[in-house]
Short mmCIF file of C-alpha atoms and ligand atoms in Angstrom, two decimals:
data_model
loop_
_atom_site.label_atom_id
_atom_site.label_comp_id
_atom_site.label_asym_id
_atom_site.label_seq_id
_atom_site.Cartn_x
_atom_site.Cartn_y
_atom_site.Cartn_z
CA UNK A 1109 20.64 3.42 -81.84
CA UNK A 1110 22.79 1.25 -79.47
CA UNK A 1111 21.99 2.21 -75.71
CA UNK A 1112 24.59 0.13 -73.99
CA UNK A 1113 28.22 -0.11 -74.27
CA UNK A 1114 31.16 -1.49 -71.98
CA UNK A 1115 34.26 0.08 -72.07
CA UNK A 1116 36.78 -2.61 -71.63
CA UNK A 1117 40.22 -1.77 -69.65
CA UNK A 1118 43.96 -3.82 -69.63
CA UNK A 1119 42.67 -7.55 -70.35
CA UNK A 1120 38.99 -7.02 -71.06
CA UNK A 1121 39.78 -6.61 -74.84
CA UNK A 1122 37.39 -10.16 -75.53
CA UNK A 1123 34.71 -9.12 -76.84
CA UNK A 1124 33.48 -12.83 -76.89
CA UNK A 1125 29.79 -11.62 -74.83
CA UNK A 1126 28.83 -10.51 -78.33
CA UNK A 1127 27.44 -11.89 -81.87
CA UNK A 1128 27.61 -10.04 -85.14
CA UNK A 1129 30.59 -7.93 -84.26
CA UNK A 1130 31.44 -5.66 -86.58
CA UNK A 1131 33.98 -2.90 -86.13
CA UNK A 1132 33.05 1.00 -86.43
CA UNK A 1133 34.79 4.44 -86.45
CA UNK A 1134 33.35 6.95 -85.24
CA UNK A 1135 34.03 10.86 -86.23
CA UNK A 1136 33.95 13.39 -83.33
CA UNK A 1137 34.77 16.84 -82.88
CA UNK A 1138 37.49 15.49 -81.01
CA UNK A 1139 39.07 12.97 -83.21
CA UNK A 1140 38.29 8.98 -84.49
CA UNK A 1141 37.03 6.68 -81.96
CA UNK A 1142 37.14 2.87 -82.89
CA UNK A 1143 34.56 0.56 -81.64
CA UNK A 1144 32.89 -3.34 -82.07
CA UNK A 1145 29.08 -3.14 -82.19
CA UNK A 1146 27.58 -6.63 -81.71
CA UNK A 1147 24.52 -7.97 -80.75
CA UNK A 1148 23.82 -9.30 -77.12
CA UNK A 1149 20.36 -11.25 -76.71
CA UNK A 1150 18.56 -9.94 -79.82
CA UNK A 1151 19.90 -5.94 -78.83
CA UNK A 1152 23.19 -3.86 -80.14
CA UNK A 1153 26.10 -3.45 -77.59
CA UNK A 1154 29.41 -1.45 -78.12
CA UNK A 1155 32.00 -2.88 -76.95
CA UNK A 1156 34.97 -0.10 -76.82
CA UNK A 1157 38.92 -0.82 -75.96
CA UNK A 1158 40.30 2.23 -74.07
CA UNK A 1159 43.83 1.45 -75.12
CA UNK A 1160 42.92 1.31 -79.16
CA UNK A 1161 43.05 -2.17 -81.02
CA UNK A 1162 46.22 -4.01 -79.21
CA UNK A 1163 46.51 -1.85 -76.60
CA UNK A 1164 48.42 0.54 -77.86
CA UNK A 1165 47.81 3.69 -76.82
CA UNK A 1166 49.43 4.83 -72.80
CA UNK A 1167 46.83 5.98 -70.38
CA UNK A 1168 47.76 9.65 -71.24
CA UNK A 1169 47.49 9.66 -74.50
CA UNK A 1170 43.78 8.32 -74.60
CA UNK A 1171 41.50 10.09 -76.60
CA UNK A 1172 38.58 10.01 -74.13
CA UNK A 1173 36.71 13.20 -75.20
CA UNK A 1174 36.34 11.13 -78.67
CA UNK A 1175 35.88 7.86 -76.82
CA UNK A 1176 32.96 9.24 -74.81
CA UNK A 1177 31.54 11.70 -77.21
CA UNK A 1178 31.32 8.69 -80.26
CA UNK A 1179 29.60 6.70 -77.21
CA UNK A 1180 27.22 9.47 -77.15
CA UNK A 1181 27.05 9.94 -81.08
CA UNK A 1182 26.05 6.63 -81.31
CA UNK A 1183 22.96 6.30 -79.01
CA UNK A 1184 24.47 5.35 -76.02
CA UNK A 1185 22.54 5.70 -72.34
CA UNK A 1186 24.29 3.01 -70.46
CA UNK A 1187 28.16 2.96 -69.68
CA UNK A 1188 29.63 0.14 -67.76
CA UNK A 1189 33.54 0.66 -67.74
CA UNK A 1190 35.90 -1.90 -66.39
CA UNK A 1191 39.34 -1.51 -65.32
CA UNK A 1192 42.57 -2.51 -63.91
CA UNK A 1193 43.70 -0.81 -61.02
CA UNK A 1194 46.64 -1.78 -57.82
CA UNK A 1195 45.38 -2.05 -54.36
CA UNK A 1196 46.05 0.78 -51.70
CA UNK A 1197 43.80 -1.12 -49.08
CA UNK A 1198 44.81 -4.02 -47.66
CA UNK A 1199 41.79 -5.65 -47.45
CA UNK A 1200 41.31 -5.59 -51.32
CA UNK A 1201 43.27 -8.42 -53.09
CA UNK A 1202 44.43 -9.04 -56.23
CA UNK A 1203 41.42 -10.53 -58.14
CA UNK A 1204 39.09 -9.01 -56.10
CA UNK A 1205 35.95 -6.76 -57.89
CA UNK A 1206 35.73 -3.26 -56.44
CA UNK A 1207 32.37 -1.14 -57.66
CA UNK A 1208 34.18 2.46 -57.25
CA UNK A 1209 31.51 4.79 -56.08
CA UNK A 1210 34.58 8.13 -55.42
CA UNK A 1211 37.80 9.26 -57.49
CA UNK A 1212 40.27 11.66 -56.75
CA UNK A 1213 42.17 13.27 -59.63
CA UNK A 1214 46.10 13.38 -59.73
CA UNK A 1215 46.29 13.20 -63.52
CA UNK A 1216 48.52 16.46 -64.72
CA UNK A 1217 48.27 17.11 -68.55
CA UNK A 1218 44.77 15.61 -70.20
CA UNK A 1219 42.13 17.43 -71.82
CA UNK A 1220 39.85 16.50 -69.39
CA UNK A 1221 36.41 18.34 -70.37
CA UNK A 1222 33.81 18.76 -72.65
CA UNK A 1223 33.32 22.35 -71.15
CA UNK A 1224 36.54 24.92 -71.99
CA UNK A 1225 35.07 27.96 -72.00
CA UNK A 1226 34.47 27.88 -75.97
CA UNK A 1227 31.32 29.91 -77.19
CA UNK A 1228 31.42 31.48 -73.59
CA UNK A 1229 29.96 28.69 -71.55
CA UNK A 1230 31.32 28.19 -68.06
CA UNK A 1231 29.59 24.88 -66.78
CA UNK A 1232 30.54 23.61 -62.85
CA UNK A 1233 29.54 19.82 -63.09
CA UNK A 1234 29.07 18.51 -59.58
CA UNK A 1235 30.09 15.76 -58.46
CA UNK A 1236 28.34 14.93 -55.29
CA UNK A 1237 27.85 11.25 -56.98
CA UNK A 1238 30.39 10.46 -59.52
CA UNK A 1239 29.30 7.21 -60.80
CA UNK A 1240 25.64 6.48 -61.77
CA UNK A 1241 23.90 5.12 -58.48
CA UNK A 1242 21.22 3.47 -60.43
CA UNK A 1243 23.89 1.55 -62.55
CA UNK A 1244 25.70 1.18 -59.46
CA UNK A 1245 22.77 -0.84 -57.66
CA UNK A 1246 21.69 -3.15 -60.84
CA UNK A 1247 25.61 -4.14 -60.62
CA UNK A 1248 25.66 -4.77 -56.80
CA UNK A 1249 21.92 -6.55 -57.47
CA UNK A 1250 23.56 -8.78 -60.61
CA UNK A 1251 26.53 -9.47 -58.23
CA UNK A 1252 24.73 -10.69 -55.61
CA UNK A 1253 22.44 -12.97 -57.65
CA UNK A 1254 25.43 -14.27 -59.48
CA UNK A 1255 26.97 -14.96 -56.33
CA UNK A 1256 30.04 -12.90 -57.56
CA UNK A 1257 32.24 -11.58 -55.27
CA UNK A 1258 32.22 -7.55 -55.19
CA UNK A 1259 33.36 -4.79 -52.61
CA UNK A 1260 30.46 -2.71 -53.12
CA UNK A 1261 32.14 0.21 -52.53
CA UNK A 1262 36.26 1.77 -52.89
CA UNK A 1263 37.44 5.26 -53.95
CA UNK A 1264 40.52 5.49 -57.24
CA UNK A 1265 42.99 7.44 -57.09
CA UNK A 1266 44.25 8.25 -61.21
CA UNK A 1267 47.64 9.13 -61.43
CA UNK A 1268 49.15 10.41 -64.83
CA UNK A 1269 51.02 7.33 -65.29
CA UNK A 1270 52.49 5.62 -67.66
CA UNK A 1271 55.17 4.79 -64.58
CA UNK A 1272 53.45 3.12 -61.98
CA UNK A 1273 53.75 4.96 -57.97
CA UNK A 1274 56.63 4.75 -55.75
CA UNK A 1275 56.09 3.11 -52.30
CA UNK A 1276 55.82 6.66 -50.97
CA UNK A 1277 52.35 7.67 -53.16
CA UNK A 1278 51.11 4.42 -52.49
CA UNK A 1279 50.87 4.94 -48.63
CA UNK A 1280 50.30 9.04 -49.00
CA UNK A 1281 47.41 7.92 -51.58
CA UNK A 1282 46.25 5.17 -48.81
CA UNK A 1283 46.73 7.93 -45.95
CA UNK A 1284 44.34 10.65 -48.41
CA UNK A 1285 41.63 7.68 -48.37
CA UNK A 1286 42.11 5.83 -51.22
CA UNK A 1287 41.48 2.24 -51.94
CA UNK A 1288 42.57 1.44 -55.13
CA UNK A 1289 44.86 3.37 -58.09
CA UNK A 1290 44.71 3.55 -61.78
CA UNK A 1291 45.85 5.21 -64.56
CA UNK A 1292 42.58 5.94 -66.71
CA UNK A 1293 39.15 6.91 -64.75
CA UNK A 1294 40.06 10.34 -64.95
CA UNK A 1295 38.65 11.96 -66.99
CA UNK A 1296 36.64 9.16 -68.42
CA UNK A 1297 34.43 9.56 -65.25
CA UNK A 1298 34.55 13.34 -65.20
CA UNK A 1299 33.82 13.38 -69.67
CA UNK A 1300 30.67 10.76 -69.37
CA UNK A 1301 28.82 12.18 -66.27
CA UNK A 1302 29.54 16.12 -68.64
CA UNK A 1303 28.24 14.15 -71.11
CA UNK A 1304 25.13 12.89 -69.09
CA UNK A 1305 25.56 9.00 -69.56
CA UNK A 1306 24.82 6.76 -66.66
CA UNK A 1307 28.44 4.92 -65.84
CA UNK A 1308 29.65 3.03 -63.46
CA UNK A 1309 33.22 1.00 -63.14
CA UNK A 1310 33.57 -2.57 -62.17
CA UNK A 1311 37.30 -2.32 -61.14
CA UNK A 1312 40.03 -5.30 -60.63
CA UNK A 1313 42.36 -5.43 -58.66
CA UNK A 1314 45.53 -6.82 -60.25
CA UNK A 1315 48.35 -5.84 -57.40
CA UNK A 1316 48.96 -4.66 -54.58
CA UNK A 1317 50.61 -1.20 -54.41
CA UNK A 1318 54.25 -0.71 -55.19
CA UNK A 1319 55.79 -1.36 -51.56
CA UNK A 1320 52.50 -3.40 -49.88
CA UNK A 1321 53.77 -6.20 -52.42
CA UNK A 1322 57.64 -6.56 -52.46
CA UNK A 1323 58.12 -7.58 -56.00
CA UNK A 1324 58.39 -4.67 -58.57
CA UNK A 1325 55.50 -4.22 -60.76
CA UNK A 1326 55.00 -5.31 -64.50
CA UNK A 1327 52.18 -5.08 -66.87
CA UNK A 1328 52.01 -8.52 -67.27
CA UNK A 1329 51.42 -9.38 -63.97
CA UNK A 1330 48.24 -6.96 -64.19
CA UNK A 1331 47.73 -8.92 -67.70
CA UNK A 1332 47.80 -12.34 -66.24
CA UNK A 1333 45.86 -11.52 -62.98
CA UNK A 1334 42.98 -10.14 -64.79
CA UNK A 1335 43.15 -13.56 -67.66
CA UNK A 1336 42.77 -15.78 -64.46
CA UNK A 1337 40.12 -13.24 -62.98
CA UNK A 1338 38.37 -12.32 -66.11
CA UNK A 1339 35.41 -14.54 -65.54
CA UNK A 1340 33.65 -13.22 -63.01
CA UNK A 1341 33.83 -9.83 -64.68
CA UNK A 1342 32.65 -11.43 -67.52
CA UNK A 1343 29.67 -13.24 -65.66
CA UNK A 1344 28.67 -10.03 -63.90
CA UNK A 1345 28.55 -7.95 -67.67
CA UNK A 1346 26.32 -10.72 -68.68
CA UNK A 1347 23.80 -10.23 -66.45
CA UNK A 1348 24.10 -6.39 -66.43
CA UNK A 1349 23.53 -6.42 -69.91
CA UNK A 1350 20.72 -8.94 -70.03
CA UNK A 1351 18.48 -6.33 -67.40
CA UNK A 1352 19.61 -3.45 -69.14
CA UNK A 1353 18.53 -4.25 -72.13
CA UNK A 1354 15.40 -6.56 -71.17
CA UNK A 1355 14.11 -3.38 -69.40
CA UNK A 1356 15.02 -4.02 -65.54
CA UNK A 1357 16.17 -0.66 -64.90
N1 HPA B 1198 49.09 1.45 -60.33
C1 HPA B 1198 48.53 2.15 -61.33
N2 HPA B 1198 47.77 1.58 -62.26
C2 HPA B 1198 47.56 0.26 -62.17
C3 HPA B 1198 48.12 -0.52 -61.16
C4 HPA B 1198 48.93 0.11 -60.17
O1 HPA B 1198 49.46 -0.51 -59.24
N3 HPA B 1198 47.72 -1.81 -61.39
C5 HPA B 1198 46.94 -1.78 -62.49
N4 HPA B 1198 46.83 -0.54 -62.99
#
């Protein structure tokens, strides 16, 4: 059994934090999920890439029912999730950490439960708290002792992508309450809390919104700011992992 995984997002694809990798597929109802199982401090980890090997797979064409239901398969209790996401709030910078703790759900065309009605179940998941609050604390705990840098708390927005927003979401988007946007927490959020996992998203924040920042956007920018940023969201996975799996939680 392996009790802890990270889902890694666009730039987190090193799975360095490990020993022993070996690579795994993983047959689901839904489809093959790929992962890396290695060993962190004596204990298995599974390290997932959302985008498949290479990152090539678009944010709407993500298998996350078999992404979160091989997590599942496999053993897993634990989620942590990182991910890249632009900046709606002007007070969150590129290379900042945000610790999402709301979503809201503009995605158009994903399956995006584990519940459809099949064998005549209707389930109504709520949502009251999204991401794990337990997870969400031993992150803002390993944070602080860390001394990394984290807004503890920020609402995504998930559009359908792949384009990125025009100026006009972006401030509509900021206007509705949101803080930062992505492509990919829906439904990964909505699949692993149906799926009873505890998860919880370290975000980064690449970019400003299209029209806070006048340059157009490009994946490599998002690419190169989380390569310079990476470290701190690799120091605060350490020391997640090291309490999750010694037992402080
Ligand atoms: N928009 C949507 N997804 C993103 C962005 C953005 O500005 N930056 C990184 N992922």
């Amino acid at each position: 059994m392996v009790e802890v995984a990270i889902i890694g997002g666009s730039g987190v694809y090193d799975p360095r934090l490990m020993s022993d990798l070996r690579e795994e597929s993983v047959e689901t109802q839904f489809g093959t999920a790929h992962v890396t199982i290695g060993t962190f401090q004596d204990n298995p980890v599974v390290f997932m890439q959302r985008h498949g090997q290479g990152h090539t797979l678009p944010p709407h064409k993500i298998n996350y029912r078999a992404n979160i239901m091989a997590l599942k398969q496999l053993g897993v209790k634990d989620v942590i999730a990182t991910s890249a996401v632009g900046s709606l709030n002007r007070a969150m910078h590129p290379g900042d950490l945000v610790l999402l703790d709301q979503f809201m759900d503009f995605t158009k065309q994903r399956p995006f439960t584990f519940y459809d009605g099949e064998g005549g179940e209707v389930v109504h998941t709520d949502f009251t708290e999204p991401y794990c609050p337990g997870l969400r604390e031993l992150l803002l705990a390993c944070a602080q002792s860390k001394g990394v840098r984290l807004h503890p708390t920020g609402t995504y927005v998930c559009t359908e992508g792949p384009r990125y927003e025009s100026p006009a979401e972006v401030r509509a988007y900021g206007l509705l309450g949101g803080d930062v946007v992505g492509m990919t927490n829906v439904p990964e959020v909505v699949l692993a809390k149906e799926a009873k996992l505890r998860y919880a998203v370290v975000a980064m924040v690449t970019n400003y919104g299209a029209g806070i920042s006048p340059q157009p956007l490009s994946h490599q920018e998002v690419l190169d700011v989380m390569a310079h940023n990476g470290e701190s969201i690799r120091t605060l996975l350490m020391e997640a992992l090291g309490r999750l799996l010694g037992g402080g939680h």
